Coordinates of C-alpha atoms in Angstrom, one line a residue:
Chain A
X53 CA 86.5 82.1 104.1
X54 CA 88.9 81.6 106.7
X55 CA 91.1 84.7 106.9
X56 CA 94.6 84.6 108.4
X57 CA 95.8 87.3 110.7
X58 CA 98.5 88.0 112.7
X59 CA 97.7 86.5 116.2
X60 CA 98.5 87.9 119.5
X61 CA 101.6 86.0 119.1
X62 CA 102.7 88.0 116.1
X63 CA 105.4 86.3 114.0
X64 CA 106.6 82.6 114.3
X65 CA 110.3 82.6 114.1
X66 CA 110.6 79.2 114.6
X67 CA 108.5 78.3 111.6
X68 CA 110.6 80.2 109.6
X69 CA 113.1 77.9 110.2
X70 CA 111.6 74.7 109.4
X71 CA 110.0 75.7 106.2
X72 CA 109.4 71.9 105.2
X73 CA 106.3 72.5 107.5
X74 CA 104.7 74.6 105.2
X75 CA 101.4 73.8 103.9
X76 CA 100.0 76.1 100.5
X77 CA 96.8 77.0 102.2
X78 CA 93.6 76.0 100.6
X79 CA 91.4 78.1 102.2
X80 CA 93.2 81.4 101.9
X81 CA 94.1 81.0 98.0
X82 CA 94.3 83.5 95.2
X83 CA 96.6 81.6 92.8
X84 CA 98.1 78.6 94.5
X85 CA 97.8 79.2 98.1
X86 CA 101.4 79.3 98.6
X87 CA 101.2 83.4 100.1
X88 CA 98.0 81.8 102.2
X89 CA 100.2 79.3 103.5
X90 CA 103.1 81.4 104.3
X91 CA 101.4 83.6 106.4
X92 CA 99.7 80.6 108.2
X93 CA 102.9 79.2 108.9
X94 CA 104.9 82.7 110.1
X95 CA 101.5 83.7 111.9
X96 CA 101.5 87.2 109.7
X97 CA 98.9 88.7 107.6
X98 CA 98.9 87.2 104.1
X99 CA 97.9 90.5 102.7
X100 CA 101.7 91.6 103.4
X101 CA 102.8 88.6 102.6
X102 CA 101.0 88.6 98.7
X103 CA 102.8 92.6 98.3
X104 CA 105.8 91.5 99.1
X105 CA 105.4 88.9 96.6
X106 CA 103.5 91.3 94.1
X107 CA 106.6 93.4 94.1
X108 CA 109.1 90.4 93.5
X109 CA 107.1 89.3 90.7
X110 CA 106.4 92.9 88.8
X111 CA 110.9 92.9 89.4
X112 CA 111.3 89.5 88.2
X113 CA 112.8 87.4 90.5
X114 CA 109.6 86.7 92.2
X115 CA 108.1 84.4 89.9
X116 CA 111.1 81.7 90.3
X117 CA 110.3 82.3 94.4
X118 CA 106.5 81.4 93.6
X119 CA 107.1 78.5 91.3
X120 CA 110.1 77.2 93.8
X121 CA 107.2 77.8 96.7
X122 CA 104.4 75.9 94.8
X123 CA 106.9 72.9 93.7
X124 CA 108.4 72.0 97.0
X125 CA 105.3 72.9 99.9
X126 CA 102.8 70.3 99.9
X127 CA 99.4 70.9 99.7
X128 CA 97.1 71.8 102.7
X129 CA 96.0 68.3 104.1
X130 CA 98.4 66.6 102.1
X131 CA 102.2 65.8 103.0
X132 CA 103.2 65.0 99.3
X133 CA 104.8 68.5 97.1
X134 CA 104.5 68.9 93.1
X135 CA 107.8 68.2 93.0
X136 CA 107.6 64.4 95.4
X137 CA 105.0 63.6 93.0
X138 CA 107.3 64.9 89.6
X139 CA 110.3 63.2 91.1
X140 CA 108.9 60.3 93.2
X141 CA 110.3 59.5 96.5
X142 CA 113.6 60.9 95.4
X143 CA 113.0 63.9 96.8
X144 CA 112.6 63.9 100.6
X145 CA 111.0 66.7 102.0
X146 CA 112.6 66.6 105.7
X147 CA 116.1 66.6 104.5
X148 CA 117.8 69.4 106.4
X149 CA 120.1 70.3 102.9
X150 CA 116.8 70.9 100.4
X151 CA 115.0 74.5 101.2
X152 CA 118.4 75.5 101.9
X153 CA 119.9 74.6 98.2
X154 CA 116.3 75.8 96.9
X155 CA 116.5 79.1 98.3
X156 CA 120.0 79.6 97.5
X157 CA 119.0 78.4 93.8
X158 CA 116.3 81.4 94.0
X159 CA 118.4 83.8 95.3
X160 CA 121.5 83.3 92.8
X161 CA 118.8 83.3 89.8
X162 CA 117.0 86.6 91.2
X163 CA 120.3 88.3 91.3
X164 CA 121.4 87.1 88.2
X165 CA 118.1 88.1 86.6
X166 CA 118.4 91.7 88.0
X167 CA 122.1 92.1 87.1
X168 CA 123.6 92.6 83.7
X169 CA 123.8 89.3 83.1
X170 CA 122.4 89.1 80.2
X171 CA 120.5 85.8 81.9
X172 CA 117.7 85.7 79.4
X173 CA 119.6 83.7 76.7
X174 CA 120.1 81.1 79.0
X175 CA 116.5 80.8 80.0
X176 CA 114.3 82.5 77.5
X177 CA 110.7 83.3 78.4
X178 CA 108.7 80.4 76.9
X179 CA 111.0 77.6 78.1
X180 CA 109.9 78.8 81.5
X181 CA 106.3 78.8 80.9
X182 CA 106.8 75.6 79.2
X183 CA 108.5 74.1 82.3
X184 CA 105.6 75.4 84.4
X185 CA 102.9 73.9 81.9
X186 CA 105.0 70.2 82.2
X187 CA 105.1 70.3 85.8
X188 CA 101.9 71.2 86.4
X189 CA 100.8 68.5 83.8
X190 CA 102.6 65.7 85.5
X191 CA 101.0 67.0 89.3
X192 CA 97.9 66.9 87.3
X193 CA 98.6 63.1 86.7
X194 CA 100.2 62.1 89.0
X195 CA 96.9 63.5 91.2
X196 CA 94.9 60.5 89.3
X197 CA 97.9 58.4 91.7
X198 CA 97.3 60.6 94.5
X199 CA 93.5 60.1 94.5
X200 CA 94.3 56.2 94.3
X201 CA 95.7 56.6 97.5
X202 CA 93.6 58.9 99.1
X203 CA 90.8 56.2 98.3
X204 CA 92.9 53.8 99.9
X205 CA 93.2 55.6 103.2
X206 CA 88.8 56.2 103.0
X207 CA 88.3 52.9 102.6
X208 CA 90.9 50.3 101.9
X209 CA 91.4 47.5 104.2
X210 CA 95.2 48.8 104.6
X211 CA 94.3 52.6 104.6
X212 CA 97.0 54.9 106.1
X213 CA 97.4 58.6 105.8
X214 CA 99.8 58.7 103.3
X215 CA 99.3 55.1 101.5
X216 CA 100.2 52.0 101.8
X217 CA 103.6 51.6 103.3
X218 CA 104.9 55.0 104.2
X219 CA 104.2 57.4 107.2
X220 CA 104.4 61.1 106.9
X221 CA 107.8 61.3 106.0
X222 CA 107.3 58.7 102.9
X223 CA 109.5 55.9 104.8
X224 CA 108.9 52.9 104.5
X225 CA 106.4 51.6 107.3
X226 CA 106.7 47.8 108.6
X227 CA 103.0 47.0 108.6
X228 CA 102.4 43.0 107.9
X229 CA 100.5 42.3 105.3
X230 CA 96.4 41.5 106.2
X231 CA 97.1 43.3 109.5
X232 CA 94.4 45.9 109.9
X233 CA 96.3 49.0 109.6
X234 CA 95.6 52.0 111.9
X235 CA 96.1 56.3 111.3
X236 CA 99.7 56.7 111.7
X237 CA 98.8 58.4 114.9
X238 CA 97.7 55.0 116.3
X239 CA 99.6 52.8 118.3
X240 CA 101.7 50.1 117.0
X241 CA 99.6 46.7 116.7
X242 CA 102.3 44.1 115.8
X243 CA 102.5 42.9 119.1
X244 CA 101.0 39.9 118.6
X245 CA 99.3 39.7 122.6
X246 CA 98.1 43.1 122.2
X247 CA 94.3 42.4 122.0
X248 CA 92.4 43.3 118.4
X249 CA 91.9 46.9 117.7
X250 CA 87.9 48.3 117.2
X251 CA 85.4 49.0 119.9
X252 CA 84.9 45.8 121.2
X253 CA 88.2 45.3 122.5
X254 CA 88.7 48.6 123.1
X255 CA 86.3 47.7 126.1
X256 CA 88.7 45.1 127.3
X257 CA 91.0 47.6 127.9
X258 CA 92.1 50.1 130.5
X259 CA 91.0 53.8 130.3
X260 CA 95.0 54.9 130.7
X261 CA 95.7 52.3 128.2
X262 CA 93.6 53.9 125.6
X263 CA 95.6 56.9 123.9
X264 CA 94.0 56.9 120.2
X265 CA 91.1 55.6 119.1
X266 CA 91.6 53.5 116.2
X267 CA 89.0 55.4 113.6
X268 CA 87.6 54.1 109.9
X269 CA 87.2 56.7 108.0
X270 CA 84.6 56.5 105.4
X271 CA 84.2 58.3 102.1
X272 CA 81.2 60.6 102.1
X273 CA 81.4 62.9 99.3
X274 CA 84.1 64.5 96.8
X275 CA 85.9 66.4 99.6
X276 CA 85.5 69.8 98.1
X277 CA 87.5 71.2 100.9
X278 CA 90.2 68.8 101.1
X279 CA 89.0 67.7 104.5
X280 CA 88.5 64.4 104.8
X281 CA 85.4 63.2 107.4
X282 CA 86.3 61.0 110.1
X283 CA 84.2 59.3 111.8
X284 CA 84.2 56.4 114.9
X285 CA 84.8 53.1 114.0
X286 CA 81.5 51.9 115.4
X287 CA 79.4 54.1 113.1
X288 CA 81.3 52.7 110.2
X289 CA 78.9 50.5 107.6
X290 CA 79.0 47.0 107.6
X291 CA 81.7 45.3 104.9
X292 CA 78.8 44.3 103.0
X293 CA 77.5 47.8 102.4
X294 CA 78.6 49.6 99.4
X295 CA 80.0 53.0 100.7
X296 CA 78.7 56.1 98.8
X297 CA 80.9 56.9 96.1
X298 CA 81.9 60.3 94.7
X299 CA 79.3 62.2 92.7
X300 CA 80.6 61.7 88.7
X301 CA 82.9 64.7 88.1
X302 CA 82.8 64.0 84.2
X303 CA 85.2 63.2 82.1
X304 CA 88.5 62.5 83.9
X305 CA 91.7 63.9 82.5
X306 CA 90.4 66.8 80.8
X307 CA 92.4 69.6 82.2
X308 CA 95.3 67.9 81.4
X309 CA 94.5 67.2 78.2
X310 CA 94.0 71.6 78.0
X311 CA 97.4 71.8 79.8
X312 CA 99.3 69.8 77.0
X313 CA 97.4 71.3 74.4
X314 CA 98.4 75.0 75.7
X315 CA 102.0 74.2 75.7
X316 CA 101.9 72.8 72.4
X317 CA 100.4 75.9 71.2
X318 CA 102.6 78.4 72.7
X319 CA 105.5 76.3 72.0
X320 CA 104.2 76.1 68.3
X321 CA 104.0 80.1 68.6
X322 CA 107.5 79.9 69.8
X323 CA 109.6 78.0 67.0
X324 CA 106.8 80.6 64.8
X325 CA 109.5 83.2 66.4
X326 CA 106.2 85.1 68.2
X327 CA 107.0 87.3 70.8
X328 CA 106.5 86.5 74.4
X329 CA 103.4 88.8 74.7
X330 CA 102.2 86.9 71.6
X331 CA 102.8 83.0 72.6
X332 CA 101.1 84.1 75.4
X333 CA 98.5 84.9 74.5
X334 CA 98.3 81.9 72.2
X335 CA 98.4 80.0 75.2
X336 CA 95.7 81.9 76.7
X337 CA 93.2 81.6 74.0
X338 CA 93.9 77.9 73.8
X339 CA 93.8 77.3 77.4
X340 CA 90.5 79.4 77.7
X341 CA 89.1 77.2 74.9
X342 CA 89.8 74.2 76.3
X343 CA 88.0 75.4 79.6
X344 CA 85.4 76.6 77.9
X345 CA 85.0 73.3 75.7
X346 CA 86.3 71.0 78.2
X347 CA 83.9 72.0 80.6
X348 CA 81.0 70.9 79.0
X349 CA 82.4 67.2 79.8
X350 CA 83.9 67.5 83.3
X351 CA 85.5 70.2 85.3
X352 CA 88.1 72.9 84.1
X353 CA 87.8 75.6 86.4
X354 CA 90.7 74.4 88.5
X355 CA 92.8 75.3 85.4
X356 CA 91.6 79.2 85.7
X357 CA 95.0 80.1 88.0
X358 CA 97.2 79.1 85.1
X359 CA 95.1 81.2 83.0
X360 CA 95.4 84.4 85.0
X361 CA 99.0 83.2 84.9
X362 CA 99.6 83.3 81.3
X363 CA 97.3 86.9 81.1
X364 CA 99.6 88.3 83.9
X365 CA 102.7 87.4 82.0
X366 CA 100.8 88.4 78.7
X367 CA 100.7 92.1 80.3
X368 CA 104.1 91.7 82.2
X369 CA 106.0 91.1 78.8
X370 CA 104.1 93.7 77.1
X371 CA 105.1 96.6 79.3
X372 CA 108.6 95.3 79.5
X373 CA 109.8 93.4 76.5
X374 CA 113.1 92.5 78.0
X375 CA 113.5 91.5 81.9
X376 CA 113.8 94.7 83.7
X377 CA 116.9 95.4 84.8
X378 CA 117.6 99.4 84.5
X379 CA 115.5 100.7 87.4
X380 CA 115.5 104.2 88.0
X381 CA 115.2 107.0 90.5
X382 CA 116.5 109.9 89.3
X383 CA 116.0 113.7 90.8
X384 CA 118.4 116.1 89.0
X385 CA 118.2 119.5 89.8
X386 CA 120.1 121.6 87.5
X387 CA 122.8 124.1 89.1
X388 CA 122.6 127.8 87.6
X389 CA 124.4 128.5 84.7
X390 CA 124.7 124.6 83.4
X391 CA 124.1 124.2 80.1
X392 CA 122.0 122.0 78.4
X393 CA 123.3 120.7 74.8
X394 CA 122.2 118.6 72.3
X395 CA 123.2 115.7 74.1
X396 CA 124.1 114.5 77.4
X397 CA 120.7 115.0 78.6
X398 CA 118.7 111.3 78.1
X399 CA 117.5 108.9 80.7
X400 CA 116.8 105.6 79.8
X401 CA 114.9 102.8 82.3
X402 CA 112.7 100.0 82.7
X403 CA 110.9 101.1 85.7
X404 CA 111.1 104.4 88.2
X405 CA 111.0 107.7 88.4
X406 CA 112.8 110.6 86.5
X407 CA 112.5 113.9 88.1
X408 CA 114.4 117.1 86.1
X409 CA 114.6 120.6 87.3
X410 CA 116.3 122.7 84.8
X411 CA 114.3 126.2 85.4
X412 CA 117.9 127.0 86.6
X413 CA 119.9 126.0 83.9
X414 CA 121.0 127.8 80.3
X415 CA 119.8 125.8 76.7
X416 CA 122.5 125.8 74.2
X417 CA 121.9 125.5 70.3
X418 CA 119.5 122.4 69.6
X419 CA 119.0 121.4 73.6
X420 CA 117.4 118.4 74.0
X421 CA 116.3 116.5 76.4
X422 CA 115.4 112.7 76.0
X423 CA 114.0 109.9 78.1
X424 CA 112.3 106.6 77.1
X425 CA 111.4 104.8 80.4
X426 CA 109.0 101.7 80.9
X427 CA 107.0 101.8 84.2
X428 CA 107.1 104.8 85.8
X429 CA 106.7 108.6 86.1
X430 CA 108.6 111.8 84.4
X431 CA 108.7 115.1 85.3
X432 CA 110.2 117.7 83.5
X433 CA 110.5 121.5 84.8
X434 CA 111.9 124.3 82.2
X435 CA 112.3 127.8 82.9
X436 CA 109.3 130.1 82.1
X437 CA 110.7 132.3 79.0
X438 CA 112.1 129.2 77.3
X439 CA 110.4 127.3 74.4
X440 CA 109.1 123.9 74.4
X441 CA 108.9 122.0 71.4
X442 CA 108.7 118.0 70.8
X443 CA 106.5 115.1 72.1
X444 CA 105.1 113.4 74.8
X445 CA 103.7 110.1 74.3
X446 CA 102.3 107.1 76.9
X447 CA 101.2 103.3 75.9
X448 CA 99.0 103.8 78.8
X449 CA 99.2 106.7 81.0
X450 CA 99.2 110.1 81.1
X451 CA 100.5 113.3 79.3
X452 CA 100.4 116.7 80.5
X453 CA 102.0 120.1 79.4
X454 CA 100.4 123.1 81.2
X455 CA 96.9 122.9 80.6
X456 CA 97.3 120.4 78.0
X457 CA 96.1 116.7 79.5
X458 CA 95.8 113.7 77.5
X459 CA 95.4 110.4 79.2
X460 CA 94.1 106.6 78.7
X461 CA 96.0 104.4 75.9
X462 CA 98.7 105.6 73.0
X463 CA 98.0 109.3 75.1
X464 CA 100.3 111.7 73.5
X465 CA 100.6 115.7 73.3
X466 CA 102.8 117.4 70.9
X467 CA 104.4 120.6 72.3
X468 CA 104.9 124.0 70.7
X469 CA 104.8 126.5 73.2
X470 CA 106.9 129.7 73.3
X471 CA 106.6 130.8 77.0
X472 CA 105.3 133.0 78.7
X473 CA 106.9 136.0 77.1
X474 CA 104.4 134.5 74.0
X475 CA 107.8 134.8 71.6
X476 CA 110.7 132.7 69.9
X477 CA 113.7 132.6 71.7
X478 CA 116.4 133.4 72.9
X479 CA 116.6 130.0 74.0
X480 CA 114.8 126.8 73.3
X481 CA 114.6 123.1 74.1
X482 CA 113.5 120.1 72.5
X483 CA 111.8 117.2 74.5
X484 CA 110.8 113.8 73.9
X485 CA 109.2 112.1 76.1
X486 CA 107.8 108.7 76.5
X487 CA 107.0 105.6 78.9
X488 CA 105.1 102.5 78.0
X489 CA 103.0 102.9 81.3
X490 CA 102.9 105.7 83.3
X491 CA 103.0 109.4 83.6
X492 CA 104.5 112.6 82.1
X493 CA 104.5 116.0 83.3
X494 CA 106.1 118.8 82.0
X495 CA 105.7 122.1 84.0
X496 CA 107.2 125.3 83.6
X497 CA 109.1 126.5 86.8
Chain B
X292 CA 52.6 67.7 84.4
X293 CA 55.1 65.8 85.4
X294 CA 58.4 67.6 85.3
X295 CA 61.8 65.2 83.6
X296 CA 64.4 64.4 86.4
X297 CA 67.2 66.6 85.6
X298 CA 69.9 64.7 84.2
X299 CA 72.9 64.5 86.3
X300 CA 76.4 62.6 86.1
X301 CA 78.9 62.2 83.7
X302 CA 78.2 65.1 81.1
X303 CA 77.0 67.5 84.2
X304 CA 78.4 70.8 82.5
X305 CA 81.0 72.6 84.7
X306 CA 79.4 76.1 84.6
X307 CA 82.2 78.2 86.0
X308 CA 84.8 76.6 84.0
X309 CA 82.4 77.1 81.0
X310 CA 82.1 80.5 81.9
X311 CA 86.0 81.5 83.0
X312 CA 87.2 79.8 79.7
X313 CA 84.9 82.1 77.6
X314 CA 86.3 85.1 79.2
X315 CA 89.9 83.6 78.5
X316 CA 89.4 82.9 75.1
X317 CA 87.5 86.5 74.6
X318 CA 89.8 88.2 76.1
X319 CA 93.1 86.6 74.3
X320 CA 90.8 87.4 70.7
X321 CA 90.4 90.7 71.5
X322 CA 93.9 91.3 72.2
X323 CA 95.2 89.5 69.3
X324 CA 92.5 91.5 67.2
X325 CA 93.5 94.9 68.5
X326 CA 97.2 93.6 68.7
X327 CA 96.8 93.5 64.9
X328 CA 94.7 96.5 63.7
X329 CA 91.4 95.0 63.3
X330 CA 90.0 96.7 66.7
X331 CA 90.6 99.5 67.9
X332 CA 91.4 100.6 71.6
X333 CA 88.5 102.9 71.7
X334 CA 85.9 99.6 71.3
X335 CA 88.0 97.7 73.7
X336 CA 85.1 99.1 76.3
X337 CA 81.9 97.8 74.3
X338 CA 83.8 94.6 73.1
X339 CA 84.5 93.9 76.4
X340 CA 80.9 94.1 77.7
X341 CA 79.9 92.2 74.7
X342 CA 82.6 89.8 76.3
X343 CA 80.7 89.3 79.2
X344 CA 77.3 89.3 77.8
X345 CA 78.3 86.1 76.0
X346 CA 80.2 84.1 78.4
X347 CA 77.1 84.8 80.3
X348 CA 74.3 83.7 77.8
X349 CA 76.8 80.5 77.6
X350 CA 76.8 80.0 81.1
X351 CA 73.6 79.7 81.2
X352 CA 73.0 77.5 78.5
X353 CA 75.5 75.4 79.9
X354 CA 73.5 75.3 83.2
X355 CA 70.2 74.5 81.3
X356 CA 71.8 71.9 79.5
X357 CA 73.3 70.1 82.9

């Protein structure tokens, strides 16, 4: 597999600039190839590229980048997005206004989903996933079109790259009709006294006067890659000859068929008022069944990134029911002499750290000390003579008091420990603990 | 003995996708089963190599079948 890497030239900035020359890779692909392509285009490792990205998505706004990324750049070898082929010609790629007003779409939703905003009525969970299913539906159909015309340009007596009639921008192309039409690369042949194109005339012609080769390409398999053979006019098979068609793929249409049916389901699961982890997985099970039907009668394999889709969001929405928002990085050290009450002393987040050292401070009557996080780590550090009672739970983690260790799923320790003076009082603290996924540590200073 | 052409074309099974869609569908069950009680996390390791075992008995009777 071809691997990008940062070249000795190090980062493109002037790619970064024209972003409507971005190609999703298909060589370099873990999901869509849209990370693949981005480091192709900017010349930088895609491994940093794929964090970066890992870290947007885990925070939210991330997925919105990808899904803006995977509608608008075109597919390797291709010069047509999801979203041309969801919109039509509507849409045109090289217009100077359109990554700028989709970026700044992106940004304002990424801040708006990380604020208080409360941003999730407005766009609930499964009307997003439901949007996704749709779109990638209609790029599943419209590929059918796409495929039309990518037969045309093997074969057809009027082949161009890009179809009939457009160039690689999607304008319109004045080529007369029964002309033989050329790659758009080729010189213009609509000068009527400019001898026939093809190897005979070719002949006729000057060296300088040659700059392109007219070529024929010919279909010689399914394309796995997405690279289409070329080869020389001359080698091409007489008109007679039946070119070599693809081999049979099966049954066509069945992954959309699976796509539709998984967004009925999980929008079936959502008027059933399921949770998101739930319609989810809904979706999942359906989506895997269809593969795992569907490919008995043609090919449903290209429909395993939407699968590891729905189980990453399965798993996102799990650990974090609501979009995180409250993200924490707390280290409190206790002066001498504060006191710690009954209240006053809880932490509450979605994802962080929460570091407290009270082996300096004094414990009131009924001190306690609470905090419920999400993702993250806690560590809690009480004076020696002081006892510890109360809980500390995980999802998925780990729990440790002292010796005390407890670790995998629901991992929890309840504490009762009197110090090291091994008697009650004179002070004591309460503390309950507990993250979805993470760690807990409580240590005696 | 004369061995039968293997039969190729339309019904050709897609193995992969065979495959990747019984792990899917596996894996959403056994969520939804321990989700709801009925298994518990300390089998999630054994249900999950059972997982695999059977997506890959069906994988391979998907490739004898194509």
């Amino acid at each position: 597999m071809e691997q990008n890497q940062s070249g000795p030239g190090g980062f493109d900035r002037d790619r970064l600039q024209n972003p409507q020359t971005w190609r999703r890779s298909r060589s370099d692909r873990w999901v869509a190839g849209v990370c693949g392509g981005i480091g192709r285009a900017l010349n930088i490792d895609p491994v940093l590229i794929r964090v970066v990205m890992a870290v947007l998505i885990l925070s939210g706004p991330g997925i919105i980048f990808y899904i803006a990324a995977w509608a608008m750049m075109p597919d390797e070898g291709s010069d047509r997005s999801a979203a041309q082929n969801l919109l039509g010609d509507r849409i045109r790629p090289d217009h100077p206004w359109l990554w700028p007003v989709v970026i700044g779409a992106c940004v304002f939703a990424a801040i708006a989903m990380m604020s208080s905003f409360d941003f999730g009525r407005f766009v609930p969970g499964p009307l997003i996933v439901l949007a996704v299913i749709w779109v990638v539906a209609k790029q599943r159909k419209n590929g059918g079109i796409g495929r039309g015309r990518r037969n045309q340009y093997m074969g057809g007596p009027n082949a161009n790259w890009s179809g009939q009639g457009t160039d690689w921008t999607g304008r319109p192309q004045d080529t007369p009709p029964g002309q033989q039409a050329t790659s758009a690369y080729a010189p213009s042949q609509n000068d009527p006294s400019a001898p026939p194109a093809g190897p005979s005339s070719s002949a006729t012609q000057r060296p300088q006067d040659r700059t392109v080769e007219p070529v024929q390409p010919v279909w010689t398999e399914d394309d796995p890659l997405g690279l289409y053979v070329d080869e020389p006019a001359g080698t091409t098979p007489p008109v007679s000859t039946r070119p070599a068609g693809p081999p049979a793929k099966g049954m066509r249409g069945i992954k959309s068929i699976v796509v539709v049916l998984t967004g009925l389901a999980i929008g079936i699961a959502a008027l059933a008022g399921a949770s998101t982890a739930t319609m989810l997985v809904i979706g999942l099970a359906t989506l895997g069944a269809g593969m795992l039907l569907g490919g008995f009668v043609g090919r449903t394999l290209a429909l395993l990134p939407l699968g590891i889709l729905l189980a990453a969001g399965a798993v996102a929405s799990t650990v974090f029911p609501n979009v995180p928002r409250n993200f924490a990085d707390t280290n409190y050290v206790a002066p001498i002499g504060q006191t710690i009450t009954a209240t006053g002393t809880s932490y509450q987040f979605d994802a962080g750290s929460v570091h407290l050292d009270l082996t300096k401070a004094k414990f009131g009557p009924g001190a306690k000390v609470d905090v419920h996080g999400g993702a993250g780590e806690v560590i809690v550090k009480v004076p020696p003579n002081v006892d510890v009672t109360g809980n500390l739970s995980a999802e998925m983690g780990d729990v440790a008091f002292l010796d005390q260790h407890q670790g995998g799923h629901n991992a929890e320790l309840n504490l009762n420990d009197l110090g090291t003076d091994g008697k009650a009082g004179p002070q004591q603290v309460t503390l309950d603990l507990d993250v979805r996924l993470g760690s807990i540590k409580v240590e005696r200073g | 003995m004369s061995r039968q052409p293997r039969k190729t074309g339309p019904t050709r099974p897609d193995v992969p996708g065979v495959v990747a869609g019984a792990v899917l569908t596996g894996a959403a069950t056994i969520w939804m089963l321990t989700e709801n009680g009925v298994l518990q996390t300390d089998d999630l390791g054994v249900t999950s190599a059972l997982l695999l075992v059977t997506a890959g008995v069906l994988g391979l009777a998907a490739s004898r079948r194509g």
